[in-house]
PDB file of C-alpha atoms in Angstrom:
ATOM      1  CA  UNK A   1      20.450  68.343  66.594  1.00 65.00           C
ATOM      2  CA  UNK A   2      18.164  70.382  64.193  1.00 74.00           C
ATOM      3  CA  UNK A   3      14.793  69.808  63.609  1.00 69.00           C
ATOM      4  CA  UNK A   4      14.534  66.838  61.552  1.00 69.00           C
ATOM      5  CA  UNK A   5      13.803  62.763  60.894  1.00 68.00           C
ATOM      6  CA  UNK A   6      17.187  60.916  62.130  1.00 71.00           C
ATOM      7  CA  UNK A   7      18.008  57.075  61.904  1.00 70.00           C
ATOM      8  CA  UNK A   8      20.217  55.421  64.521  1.00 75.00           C
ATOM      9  CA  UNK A   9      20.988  51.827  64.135  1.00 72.00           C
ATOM     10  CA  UNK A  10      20.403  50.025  66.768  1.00 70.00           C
ATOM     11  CA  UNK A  11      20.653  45.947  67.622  1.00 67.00           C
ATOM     12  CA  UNK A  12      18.998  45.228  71.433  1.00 60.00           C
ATOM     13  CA  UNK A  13      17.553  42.330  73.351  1.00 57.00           C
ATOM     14  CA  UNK A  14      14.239  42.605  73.930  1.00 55.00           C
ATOM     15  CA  UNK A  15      12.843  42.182  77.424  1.00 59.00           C
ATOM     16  CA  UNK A  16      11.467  38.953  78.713  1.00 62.00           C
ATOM     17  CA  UNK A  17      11.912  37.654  74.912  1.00 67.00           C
ATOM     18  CA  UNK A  18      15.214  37.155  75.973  1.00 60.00           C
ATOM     19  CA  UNK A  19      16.530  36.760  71.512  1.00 57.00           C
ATOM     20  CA  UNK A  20      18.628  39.282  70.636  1.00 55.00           C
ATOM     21  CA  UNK A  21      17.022  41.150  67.620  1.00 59.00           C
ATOM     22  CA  UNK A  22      19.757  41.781  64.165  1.00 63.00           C
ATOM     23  CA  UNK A  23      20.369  45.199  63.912  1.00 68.00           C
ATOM     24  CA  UNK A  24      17.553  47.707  62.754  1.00 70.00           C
ATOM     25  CA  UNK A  25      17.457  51.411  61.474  1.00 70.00           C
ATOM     26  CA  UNK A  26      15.245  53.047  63.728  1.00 70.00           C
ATOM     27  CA  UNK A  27      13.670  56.198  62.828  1.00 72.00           C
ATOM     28  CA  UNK A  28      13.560  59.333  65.205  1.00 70.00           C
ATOM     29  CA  UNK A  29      11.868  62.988  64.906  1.00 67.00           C
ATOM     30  CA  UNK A  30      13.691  66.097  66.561  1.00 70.00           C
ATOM     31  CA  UNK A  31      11.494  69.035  66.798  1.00 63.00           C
ATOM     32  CA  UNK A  32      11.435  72.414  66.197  1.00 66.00           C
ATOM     33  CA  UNK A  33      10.229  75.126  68.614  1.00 58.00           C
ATOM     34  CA  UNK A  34       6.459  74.098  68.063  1.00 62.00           C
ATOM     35  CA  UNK A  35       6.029  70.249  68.613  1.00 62.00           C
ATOM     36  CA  UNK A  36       4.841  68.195  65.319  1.00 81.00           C
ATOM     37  CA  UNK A  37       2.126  65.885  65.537  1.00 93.00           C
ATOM     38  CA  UNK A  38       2.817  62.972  67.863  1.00 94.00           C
ATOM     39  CA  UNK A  39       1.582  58.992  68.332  1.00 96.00           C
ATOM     40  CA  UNK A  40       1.045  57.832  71.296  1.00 97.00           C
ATOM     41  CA  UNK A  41       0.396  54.610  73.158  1.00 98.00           C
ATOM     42  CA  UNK A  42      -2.068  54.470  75.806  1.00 98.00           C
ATOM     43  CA  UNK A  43      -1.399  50.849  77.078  1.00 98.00           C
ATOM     44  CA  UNK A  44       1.076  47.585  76.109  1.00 97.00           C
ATOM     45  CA  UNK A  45       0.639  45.973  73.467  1.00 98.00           C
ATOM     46  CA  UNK A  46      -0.282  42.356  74.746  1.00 97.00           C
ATOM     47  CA  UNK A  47      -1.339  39.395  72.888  1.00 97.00           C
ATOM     48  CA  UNK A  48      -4.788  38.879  73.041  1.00 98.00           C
ATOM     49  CA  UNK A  49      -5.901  42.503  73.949  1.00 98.00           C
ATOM     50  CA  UNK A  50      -6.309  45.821  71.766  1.00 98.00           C
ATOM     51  CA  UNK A  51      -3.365  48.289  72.057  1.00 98.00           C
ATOM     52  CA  UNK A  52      -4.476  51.684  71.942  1.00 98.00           C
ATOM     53  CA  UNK A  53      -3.082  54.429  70.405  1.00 98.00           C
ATOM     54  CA  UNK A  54      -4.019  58.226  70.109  1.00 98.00           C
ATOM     55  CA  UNK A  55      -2.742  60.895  67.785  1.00 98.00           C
ATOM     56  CA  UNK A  56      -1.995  64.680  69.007  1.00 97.00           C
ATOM     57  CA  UNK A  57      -1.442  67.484  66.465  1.00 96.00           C
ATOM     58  CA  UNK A  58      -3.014  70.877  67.655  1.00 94.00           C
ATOM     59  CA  UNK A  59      -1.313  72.415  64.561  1.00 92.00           C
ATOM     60  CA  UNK A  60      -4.006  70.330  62.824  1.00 93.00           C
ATOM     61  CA  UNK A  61      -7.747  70.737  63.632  1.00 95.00           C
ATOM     62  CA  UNK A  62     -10.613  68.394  61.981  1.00 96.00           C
ATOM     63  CA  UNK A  63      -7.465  66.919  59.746  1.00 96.00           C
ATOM     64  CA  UNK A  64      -8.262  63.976  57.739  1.00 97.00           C
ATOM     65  CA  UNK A  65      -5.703  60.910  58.902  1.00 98.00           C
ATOM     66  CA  UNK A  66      -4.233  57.568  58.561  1.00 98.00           C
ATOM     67  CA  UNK A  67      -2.244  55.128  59.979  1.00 98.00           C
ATOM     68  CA  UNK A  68      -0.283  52.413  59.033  1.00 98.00           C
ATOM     69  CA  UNK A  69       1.928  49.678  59.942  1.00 98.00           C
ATOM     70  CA  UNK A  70       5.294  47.899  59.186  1.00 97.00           C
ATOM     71  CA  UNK A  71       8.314  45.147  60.555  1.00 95.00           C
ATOM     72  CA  UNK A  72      10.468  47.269  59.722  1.00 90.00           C
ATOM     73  CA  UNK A  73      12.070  51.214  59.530  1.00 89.00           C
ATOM     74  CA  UNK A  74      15.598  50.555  57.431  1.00 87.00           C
ATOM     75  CA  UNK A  75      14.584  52.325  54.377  1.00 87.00           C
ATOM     76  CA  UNK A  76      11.362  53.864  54.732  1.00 90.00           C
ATOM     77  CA  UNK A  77       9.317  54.950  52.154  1.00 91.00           C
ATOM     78  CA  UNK A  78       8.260  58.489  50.196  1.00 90.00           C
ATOM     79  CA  UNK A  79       4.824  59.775  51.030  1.00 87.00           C
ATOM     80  CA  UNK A  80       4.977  62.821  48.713  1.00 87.00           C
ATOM     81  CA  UNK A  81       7.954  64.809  47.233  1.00 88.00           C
ATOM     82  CA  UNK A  82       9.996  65.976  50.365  1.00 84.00           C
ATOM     83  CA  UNK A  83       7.573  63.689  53.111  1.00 87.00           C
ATOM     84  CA  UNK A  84       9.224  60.418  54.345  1.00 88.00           C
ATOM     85  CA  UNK A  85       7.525  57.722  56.142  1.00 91.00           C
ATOM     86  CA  UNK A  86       9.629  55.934  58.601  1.00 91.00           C
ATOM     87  CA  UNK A  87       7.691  52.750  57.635  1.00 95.00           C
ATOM     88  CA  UNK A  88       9.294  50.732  55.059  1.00 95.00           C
ATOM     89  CA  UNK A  89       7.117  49.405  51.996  1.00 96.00           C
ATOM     90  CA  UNK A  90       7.048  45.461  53.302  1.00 97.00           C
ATOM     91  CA  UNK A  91       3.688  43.161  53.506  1.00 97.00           C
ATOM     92  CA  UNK A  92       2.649  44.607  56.990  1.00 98.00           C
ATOM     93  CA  UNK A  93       2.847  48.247  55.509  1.00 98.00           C
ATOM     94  CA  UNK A  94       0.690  46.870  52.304  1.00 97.00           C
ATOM     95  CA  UNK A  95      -1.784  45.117  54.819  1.00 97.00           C
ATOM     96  CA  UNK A  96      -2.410  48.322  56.739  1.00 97.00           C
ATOM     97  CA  UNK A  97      -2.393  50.890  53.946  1.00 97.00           C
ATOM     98  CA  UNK A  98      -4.829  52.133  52.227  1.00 96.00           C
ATOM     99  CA  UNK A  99      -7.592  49.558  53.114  1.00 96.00           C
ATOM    100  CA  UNK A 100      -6.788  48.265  56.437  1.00 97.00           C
ATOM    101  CA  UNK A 101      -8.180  45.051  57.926  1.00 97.00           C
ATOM    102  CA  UNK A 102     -10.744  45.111  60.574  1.00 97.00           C
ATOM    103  CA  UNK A 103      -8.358  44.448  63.284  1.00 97.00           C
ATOM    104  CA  UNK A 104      -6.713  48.153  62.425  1.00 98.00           C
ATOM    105  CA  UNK A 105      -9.480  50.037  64.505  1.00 98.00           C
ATOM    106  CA  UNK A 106     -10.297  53.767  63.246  1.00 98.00           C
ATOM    107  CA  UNK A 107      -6.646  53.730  60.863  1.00 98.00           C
ATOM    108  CA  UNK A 108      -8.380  56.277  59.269  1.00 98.00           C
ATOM    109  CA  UNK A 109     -11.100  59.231  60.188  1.00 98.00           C
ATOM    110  CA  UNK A 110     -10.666  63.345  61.008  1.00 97.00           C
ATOM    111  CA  UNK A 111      -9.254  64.776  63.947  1.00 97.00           C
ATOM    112  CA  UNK A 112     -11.029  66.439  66.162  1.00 97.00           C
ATOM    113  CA  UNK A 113     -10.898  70.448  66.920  1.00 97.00           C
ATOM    114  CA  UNK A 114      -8.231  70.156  69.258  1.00 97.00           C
ATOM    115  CA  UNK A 115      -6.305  67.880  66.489  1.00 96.00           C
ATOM    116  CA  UNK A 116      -6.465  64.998  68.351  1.00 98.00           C
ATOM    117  CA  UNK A 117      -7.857  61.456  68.150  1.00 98.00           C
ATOM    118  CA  UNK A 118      -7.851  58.993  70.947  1.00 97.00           C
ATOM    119  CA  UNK A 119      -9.754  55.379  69.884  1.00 97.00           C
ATOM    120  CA  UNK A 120      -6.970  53.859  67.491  1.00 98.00           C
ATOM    121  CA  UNK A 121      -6.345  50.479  67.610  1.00 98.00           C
ATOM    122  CA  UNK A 122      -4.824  47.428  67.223  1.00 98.00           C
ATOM    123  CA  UNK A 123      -6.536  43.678  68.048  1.00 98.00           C
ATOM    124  CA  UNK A 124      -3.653  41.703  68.409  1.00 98.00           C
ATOM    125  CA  UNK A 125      -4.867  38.009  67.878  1.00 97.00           C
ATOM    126  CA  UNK A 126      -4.163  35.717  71.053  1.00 97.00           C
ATOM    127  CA  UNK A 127      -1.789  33.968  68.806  1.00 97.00           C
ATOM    128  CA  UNK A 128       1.471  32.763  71.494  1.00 94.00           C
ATOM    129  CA  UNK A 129       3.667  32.956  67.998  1.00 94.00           C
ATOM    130  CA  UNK A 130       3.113  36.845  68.267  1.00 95.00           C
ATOM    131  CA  UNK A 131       4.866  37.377  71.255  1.00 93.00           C
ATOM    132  CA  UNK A 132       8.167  39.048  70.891  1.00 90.00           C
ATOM    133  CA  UNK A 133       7.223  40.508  67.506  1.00 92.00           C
ATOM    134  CA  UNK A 134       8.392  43.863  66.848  1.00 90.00           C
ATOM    135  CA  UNK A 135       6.400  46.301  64.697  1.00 95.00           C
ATOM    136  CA  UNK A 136       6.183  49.954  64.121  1.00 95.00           C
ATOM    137  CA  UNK A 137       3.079  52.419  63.747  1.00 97.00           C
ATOM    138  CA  UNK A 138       3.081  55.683  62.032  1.00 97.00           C
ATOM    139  CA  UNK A 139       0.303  58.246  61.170  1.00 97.00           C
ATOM    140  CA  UNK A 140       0.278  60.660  58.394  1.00 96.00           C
ATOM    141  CA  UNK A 141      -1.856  63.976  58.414  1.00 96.00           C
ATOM    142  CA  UNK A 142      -3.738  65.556  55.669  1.00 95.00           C
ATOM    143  CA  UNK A 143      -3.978  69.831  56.658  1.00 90.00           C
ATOM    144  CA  UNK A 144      -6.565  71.813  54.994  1.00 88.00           C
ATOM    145  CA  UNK A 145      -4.015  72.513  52.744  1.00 89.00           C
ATOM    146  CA  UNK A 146      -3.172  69.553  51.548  1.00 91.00           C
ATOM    147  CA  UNK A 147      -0.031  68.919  53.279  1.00 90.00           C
ATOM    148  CA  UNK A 148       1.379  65.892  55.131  1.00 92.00           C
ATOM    149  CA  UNK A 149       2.565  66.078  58.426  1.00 91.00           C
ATOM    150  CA  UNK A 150       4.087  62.975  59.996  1.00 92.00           C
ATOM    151  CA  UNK A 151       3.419  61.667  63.340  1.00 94.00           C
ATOM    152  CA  UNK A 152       6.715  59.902  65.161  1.00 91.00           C
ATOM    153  CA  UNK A 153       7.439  56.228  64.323  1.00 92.00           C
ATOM    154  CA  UNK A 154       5.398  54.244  67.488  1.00 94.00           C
ATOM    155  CA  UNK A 155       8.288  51.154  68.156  1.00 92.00           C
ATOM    156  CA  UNK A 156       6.721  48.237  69.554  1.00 94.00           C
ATOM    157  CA  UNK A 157       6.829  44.738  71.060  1.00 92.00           C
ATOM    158  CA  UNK A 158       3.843  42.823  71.764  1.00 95.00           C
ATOM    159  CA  UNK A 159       4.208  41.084  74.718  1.00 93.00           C
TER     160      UNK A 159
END
């Protein structure tokens, strides 16, 4: 496939949650030749703990960033003319964006000079009607040149 943001529909059964989920857009990033800035997870998300994330994008040094959060990625939502969040525009993505809560650790801050930030996180509340929820993380770049540059949609379950 070319470069590009792609959305597959997909319905699964999550896990040890054992429900089968109703079918969901999920959103998807090919790249090119040089990789685009990428979110990653550095452990599970559990209920009760902080799930860590970290953001790579060498193409990006000292870049101001953000992060945000929604349920869902069916429709997803314009960032600037020809920039598309995979997030949709729902009352998790509202939460998260622009002034996120405390428990949205370092959603926002620079990069560093190898584009790359490692102490994002989330404090999931040890709240047992969590468990099984599915949510989605994506970060958005700001270059030196004003520019946004998408991280991948971060899919995830808290367990």
């Amino acid at each position: 496939a070319a470069p590009g943001v792609y959305y597959a529909q997909i319905q699964m059964r999550i896990g040890s949650c054992g429900v089968s989920t109703s079918p969901e857009f999920y959103c998807m990033t090919v790249d090119g030749p040089t990789p685009s800035a990428s979110l990653q997870a550095l452990n599970a998300p559990v209920n009760g703990t902080v799930y860590n994330l970290a953001i790579n994008s060498p193409a990006t040094p000292f870049g101001f960033y953000a992060v945000a959060l929604s349920f869902t990625t069916n429709v997803g939502l314009t960032a600037a003319p020809g920039v598309t969040l995979c997030l949709d525009n729902d009352a998790l993505f509202a939460l998260t964006f622009p002034a996120p809560p405390p428990q949205c650790i370092n959603f926002q801050g620079g990069l560093d000079a190898l584009g790359q930030v490692s102490n994002i996180g989330i404090a999931i509340p040890a709240v047992p009607a969590l468990i099984c929820q599915s949510l989605h993380a994506q970060a958005g770049i700001l270059t030196s040149g004003n520019a946004i540059i998408l991280t991948n949609d971060r899919a995830f379950t808290i367990q």
